[in-house]
PDB file of C-alpha atoms in Angstrom:
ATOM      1  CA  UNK A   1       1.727  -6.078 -25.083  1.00 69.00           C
ATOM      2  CA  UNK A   2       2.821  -9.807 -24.382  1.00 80.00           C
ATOM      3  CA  UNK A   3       0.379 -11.759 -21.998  1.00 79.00           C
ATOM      4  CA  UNK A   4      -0.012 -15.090 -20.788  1.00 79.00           C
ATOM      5  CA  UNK A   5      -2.207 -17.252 -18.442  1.00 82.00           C
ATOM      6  CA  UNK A   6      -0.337 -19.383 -16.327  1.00 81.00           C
ATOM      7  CA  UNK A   7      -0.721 -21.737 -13.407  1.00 86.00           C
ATOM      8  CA  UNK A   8       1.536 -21.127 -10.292  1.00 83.00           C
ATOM      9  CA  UNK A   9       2.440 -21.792  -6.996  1.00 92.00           C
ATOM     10  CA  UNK A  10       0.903 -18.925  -4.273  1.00 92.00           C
ATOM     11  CA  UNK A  11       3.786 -16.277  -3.879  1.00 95.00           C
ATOM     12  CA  UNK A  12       3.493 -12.163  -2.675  1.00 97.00           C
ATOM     13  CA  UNK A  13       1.959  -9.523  -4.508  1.00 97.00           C
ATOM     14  CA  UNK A  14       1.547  -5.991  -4.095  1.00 97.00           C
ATOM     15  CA  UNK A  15      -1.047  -3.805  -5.638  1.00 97.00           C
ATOM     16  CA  UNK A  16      -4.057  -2.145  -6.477  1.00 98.00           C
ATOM     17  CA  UNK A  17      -7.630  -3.356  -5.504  1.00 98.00           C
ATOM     18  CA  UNK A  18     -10.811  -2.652  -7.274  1.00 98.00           C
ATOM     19  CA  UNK A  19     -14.062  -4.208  -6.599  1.00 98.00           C
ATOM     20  CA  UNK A  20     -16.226  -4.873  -9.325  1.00 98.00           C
ATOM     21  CA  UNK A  21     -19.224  -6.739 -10.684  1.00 98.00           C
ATOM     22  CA  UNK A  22     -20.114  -9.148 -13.403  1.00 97.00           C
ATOM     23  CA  UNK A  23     -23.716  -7.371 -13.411  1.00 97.00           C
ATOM     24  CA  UNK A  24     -24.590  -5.481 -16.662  1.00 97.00           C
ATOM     25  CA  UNK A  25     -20.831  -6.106 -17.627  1.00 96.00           C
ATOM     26  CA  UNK A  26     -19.813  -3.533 -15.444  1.00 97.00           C
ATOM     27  CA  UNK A  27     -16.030  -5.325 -15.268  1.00 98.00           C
ATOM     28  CA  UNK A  28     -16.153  -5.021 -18.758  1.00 97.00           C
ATOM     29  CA  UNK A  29     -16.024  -1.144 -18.306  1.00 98.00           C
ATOM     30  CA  UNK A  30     -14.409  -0.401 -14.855  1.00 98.00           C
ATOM     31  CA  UNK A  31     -11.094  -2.830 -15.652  1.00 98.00           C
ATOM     32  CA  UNK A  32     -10.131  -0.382 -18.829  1.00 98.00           C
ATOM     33  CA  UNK A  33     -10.922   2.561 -16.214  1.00 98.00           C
ATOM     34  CA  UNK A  34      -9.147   1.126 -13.518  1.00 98.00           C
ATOM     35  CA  UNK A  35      -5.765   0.304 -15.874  1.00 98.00           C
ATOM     36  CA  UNK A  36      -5.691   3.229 -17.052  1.00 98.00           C
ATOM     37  CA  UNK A  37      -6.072   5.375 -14.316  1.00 98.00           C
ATOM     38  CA  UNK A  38      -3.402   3.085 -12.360  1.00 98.00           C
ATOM     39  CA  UNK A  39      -0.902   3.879 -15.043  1.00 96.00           C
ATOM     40  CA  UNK A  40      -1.708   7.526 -15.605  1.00 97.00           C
ATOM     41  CA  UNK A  41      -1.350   7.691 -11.856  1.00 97.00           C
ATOM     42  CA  UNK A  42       1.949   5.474 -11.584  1.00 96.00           C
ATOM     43  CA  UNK A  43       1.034   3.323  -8.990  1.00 97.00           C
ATOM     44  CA  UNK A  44       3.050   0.339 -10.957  1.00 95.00           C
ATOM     45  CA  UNK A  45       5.973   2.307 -10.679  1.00 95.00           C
ATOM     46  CA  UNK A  46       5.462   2.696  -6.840  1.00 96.00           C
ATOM     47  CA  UNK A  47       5.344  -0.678  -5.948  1.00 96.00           C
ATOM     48  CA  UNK A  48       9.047  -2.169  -3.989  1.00 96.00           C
ATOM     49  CA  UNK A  49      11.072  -5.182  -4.303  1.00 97.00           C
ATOM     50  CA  UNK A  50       9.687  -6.603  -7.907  1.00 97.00           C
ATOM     51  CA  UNK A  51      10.984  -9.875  -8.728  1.00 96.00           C
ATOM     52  CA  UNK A  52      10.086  -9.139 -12.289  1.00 95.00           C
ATOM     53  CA  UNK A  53      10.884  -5.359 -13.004  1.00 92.00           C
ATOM     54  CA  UNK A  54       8.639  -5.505 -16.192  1.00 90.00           C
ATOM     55  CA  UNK A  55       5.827  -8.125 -15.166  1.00 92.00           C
ATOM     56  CA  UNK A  56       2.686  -6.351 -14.498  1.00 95.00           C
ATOM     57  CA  UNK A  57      -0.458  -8.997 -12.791  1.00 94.00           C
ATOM     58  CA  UNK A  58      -4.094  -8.473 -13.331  1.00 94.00           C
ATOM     59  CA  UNK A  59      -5.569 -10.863 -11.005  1.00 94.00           C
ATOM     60  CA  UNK A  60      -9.185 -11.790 -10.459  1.00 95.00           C
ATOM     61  CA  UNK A  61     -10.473 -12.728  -7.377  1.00 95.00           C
ATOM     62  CA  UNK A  62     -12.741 -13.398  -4.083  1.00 96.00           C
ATOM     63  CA  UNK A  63     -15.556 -14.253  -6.629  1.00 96.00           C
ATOM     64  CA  UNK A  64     -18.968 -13.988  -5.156  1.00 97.00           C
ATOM     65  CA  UNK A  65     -22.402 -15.281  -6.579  1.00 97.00           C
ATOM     66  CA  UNK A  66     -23.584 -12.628  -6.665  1.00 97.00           C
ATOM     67  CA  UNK A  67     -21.426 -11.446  -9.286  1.00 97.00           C
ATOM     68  CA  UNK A  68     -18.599  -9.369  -7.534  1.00 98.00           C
ATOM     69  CA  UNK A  69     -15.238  -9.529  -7.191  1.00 98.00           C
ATOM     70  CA  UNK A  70     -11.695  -8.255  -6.445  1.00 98.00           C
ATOM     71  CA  UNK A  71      -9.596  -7.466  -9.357  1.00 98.00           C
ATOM     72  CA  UNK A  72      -5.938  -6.844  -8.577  1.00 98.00           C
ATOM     73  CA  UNK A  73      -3.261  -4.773 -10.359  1.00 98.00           C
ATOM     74  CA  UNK A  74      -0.088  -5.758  -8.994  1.00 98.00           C
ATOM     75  CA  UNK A  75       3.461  -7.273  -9.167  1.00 97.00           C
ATOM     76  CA  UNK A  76       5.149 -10.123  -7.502  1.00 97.00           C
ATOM     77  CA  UNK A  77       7.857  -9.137  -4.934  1.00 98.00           C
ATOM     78  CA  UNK A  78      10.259 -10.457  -3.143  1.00 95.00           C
TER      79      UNK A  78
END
């Protein structure tokens, strides 16, 4: 698997939501889960209009002091 961390401009995504927690390194364990049972399930697959057919985004998010946050699986679309 390629990946890469890049800056961008905001654009439209559609995906998957989980919310998670830094606490006890909980992300550390739910993210695996949550990728895996995304693909087994093919969500990916499900989601319209792509602009990159074979770009898959895992997106943190909404960060809270508390520790949680929003972690998106998703793809850019048109």
């Amino acid at each position: 698997m390629k990946y890469a961390i890049i800056s961008k401009e905001s654009f439209p995504i559609i995906g998957v939501e989980l919310k998670t927690t830094t606490q006890d390194g909980r992300n550390f364990i739910e993210i695996p889960q949550f990728w895996e049972k995304v693909i087994e399930e093919g969500q990916i697959d499900k989601i319209p209009d792509k602009k990159f057919k074979d770009t898959v985004l895992g997106i943190c998010m909404d960060f809270e002091p508390s520790g949680r946050f929003s972690y998106i699986i998703g793809s850019e679309v048109t």
